[in-house]
Coordinates of C-alpha atoms in Angstrom, one line a residue:
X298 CA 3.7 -9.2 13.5
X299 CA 2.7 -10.2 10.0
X300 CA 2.8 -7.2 7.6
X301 CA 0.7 -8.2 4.6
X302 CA 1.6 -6.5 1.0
X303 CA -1.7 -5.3 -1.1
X304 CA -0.9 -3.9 -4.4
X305 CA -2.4 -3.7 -7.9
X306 CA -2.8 -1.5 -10.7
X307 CA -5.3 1.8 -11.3
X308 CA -8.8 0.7 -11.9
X309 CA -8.2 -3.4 -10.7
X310 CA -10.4 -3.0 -7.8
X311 CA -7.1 -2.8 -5.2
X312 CA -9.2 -0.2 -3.3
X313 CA -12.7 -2.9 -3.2
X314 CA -9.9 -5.6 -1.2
X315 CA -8.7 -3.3 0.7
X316 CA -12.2 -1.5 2.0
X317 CA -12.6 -5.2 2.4
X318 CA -10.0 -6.0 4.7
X319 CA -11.3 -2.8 6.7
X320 CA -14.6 -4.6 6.9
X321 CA -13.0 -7.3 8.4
X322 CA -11.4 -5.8 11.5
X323 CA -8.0 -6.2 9.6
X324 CA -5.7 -3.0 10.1
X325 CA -4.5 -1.5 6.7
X326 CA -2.2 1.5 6.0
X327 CA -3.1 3.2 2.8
X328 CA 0.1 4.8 0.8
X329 CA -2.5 6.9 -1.0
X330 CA -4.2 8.5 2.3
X331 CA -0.3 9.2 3.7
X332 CA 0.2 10.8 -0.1
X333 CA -2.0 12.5 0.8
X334 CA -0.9 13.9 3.8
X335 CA 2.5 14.7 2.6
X336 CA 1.0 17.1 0.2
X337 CA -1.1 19.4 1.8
X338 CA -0.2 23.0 2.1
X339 CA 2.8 24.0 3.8
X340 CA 4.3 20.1 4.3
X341 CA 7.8 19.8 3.3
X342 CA 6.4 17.6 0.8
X343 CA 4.0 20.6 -0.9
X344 CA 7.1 22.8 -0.5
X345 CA 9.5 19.9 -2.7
X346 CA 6.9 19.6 -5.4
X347 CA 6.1 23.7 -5.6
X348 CA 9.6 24.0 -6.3
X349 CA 9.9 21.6 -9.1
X350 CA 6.5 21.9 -10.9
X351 CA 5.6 25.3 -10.1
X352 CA 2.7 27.3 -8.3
X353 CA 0.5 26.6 -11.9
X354 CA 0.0 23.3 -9.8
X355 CA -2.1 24.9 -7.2
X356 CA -5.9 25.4 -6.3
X357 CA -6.9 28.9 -5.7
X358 CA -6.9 27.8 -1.7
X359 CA -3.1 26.9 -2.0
X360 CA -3.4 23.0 -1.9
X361 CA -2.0 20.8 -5.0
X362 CA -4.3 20.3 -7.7
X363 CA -3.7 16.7 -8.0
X364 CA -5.6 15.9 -10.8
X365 CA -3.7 18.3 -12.7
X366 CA -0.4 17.0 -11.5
X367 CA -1.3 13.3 -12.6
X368 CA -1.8 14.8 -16.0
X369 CA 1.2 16.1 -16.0
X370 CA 3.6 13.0 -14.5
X371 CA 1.4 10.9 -16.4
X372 CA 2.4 11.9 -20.1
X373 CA 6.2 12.6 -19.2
X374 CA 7.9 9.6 -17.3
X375 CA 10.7 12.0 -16.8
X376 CA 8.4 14.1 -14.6
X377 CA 7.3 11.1 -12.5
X378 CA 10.2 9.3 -11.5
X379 CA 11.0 13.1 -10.3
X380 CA 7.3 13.2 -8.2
X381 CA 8.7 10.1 -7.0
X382 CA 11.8 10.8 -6.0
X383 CA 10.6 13.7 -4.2
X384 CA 7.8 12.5 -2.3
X385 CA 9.4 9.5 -1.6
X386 CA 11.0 10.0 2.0
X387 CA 8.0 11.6 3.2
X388 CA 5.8 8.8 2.3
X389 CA 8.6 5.9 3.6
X390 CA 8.1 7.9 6.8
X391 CA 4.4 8.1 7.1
X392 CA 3.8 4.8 6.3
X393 CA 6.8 3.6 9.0
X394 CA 4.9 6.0 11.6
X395 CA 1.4 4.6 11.3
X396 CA 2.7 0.8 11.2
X397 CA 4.6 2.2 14.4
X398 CA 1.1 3.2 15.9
X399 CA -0.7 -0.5 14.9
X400 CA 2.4 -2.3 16.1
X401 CA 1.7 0.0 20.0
X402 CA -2.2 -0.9 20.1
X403 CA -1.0 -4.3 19.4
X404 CA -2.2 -5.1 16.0
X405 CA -0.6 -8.9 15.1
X406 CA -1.7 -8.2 11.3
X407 CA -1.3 -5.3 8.7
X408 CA -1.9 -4.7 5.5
X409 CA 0.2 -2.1 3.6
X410 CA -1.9 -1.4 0.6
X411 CA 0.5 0.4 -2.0
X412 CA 0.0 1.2 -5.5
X413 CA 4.1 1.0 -5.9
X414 CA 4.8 -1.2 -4.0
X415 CA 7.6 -3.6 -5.7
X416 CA 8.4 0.0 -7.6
X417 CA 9.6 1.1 -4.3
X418 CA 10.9 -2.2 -2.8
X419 CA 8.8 -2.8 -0.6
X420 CA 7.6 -5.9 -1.3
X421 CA 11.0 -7.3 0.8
X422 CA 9.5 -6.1 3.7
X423 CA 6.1 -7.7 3.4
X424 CA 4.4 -11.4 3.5
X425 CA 2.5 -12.7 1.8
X426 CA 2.1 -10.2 -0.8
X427 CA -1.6 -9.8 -2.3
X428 CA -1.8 -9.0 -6.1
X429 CA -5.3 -7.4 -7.5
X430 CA -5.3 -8.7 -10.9
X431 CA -7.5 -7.8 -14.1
X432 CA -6.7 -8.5 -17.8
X433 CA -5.7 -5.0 -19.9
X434 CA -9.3 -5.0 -21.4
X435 CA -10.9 -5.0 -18.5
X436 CA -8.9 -2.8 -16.5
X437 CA -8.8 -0.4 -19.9
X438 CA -12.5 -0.5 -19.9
X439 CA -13.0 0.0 -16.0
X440 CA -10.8 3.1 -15.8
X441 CA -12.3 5.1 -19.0
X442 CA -15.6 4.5 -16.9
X443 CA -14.3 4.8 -13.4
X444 CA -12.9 8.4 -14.8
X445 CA -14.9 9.6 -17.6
X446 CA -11.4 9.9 -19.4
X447 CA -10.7 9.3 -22.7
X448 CA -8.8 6.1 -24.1
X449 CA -5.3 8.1 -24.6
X450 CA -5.2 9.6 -20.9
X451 CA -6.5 6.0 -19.5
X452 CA -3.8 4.1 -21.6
X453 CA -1.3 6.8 -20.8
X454 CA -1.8 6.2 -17.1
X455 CA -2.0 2.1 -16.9
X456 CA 1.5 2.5 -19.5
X457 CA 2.7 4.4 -16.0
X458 CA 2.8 1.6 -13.7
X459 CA 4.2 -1.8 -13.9
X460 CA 2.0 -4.3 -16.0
X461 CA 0.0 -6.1 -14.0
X462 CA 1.0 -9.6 -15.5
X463 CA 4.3 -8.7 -14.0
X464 CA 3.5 -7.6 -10.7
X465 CA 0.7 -11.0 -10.7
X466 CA 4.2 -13.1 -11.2
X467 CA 5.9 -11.7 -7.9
X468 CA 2.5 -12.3 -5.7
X469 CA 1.7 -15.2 -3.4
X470 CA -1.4 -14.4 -3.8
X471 CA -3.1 -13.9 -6.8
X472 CA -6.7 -12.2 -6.9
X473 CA -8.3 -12.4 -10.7
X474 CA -10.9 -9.7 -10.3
X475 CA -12.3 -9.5 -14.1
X476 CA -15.4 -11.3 -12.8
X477 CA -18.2 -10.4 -10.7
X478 CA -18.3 -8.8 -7.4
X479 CA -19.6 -11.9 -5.9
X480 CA -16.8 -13.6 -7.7
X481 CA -14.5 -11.4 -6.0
X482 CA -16.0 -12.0 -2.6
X483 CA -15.6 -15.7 -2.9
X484 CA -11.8 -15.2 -3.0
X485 CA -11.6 -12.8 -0.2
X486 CA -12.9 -15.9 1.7
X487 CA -10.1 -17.5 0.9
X488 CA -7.5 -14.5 1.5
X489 CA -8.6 -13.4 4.5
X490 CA -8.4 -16.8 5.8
X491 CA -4.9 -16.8 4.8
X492 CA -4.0 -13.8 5.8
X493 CA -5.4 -13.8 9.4
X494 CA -4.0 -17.2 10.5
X495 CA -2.3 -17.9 13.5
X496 CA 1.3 -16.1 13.4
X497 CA 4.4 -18.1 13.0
X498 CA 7.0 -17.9 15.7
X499 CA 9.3 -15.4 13.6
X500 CA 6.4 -13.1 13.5
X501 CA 5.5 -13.9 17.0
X502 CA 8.4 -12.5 18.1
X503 CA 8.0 -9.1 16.2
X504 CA 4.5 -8.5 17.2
X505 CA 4.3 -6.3 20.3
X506 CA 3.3 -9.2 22.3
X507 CA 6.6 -10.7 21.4
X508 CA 8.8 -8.4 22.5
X509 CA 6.6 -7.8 25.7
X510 CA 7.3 -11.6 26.5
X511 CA 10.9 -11.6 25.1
X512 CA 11.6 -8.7 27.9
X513 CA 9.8 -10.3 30.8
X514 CA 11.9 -13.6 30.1
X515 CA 15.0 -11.4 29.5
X516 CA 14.1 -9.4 33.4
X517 CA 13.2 -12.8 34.9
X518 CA 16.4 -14.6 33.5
X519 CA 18.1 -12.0 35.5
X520 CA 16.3 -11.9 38.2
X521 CA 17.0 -15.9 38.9
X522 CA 20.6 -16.1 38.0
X523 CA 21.0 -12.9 40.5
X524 CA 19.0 -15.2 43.1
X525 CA 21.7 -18.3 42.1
X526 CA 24.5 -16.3 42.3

């Protein structure tokens, strides 16, 4: 099985490749959707983060006000790496369960698109690793429009994350999205070409189908040598 990294920064267009990929058939777990999950009311998650930030968090329905939580981790690093730390496990383990589910229907390709994905070292798990790249400008300019925010809040949440000129050295591939959508679309082409190609043997052999075939050599091995013998 080939699991495919997809990572960028907020307001690169990581979502647009990955609603790409979706288009295309290709299988992709979304770290933000499990997030998500892991804090809605009454999770163990919701219960870590009520503890530590307090009920001042919450909507009037019980469920975490997440815009108001990002504003919050966003201006105090401090805060986040606490977030992180706490949400952490739950989010290792939703994304392990729903590759788990892909790797039983037999999927030979996923795509794990996470925000944080070098951040938490996930990268060592995944080939090739897909970076959604746009020059500070842009991606400055993109986000005070995506979210009507002003330029402090927007710089305050790109300074979050790992610079993008960083996380663009550590890919294999590279996807400059400061052009045009059609721009964009050309080199989707490309990746998806890349991405989908036949398996190598190692991966092969860690797709469902491999282990399948791996078993039924492994029973009729036996199965002879008993016959032999």
């Amino acid at each position: 099985m080939r699991i495919v990294g997809l990572t960028g920064g907020i307001a690169s267009g990581k979502s647009t490749v990955s609603n790409l990929l979706k288009a295309n058939d290709v299988p992709v777990v979304d770290a933000d959707l499990v997030s998500r999950d892991v804090l809605k009311k009454g999770t163990g998650g919701w219960k870590k983060v009520v503890a530590a930030f307090g009920e001042d968090i919450l909507l009037p329905n019980g469920e975490v006000d997440r815009a108001k939580l990002g504003q919050i981790v966003f201006s105090d690093s401090a805060k986040r790496q606490l977030l992180n730390r706490l949400l952490a496990p739950y989010i290792s383990s939703g994304i392990f369960l729903e590759i788990l589910k892909l790797w039983i229907k037999g999927c030979k390709v996923i795509v794990l698109d996470v925000p944080l994905l070098f951040e938490a070292k996930m990268n060592k798990w995944t080939k090739p690793i897909i970076v959604v790249w746009v020059d500070p400008d842009t991606q400055l300019r993109r986000l005070m429009a995506r979210d009507r925010t002003s330029e402090e809040d927007a710089r305050n949440r790109i300074n979050a994350q790992m610079p993008l000129d960083i996380k663009r050295n550590k890919a294999d591939i590279v996807i400059d999205n400061t052009g045009s959508l059609d721009d964009l679309n050309e080199q989707f082409r490309k990746v998806l070409f890349e991405v989908t190609r036949p398996l190598t043997w190692t991966e092969f052999w860690l797709s469902r189908q491999g282990a399948v075939s791996a078993l039924v050599s492994v029973i009729v091995g036996v199965l002879v040598c008993r016959k032999v013998l």
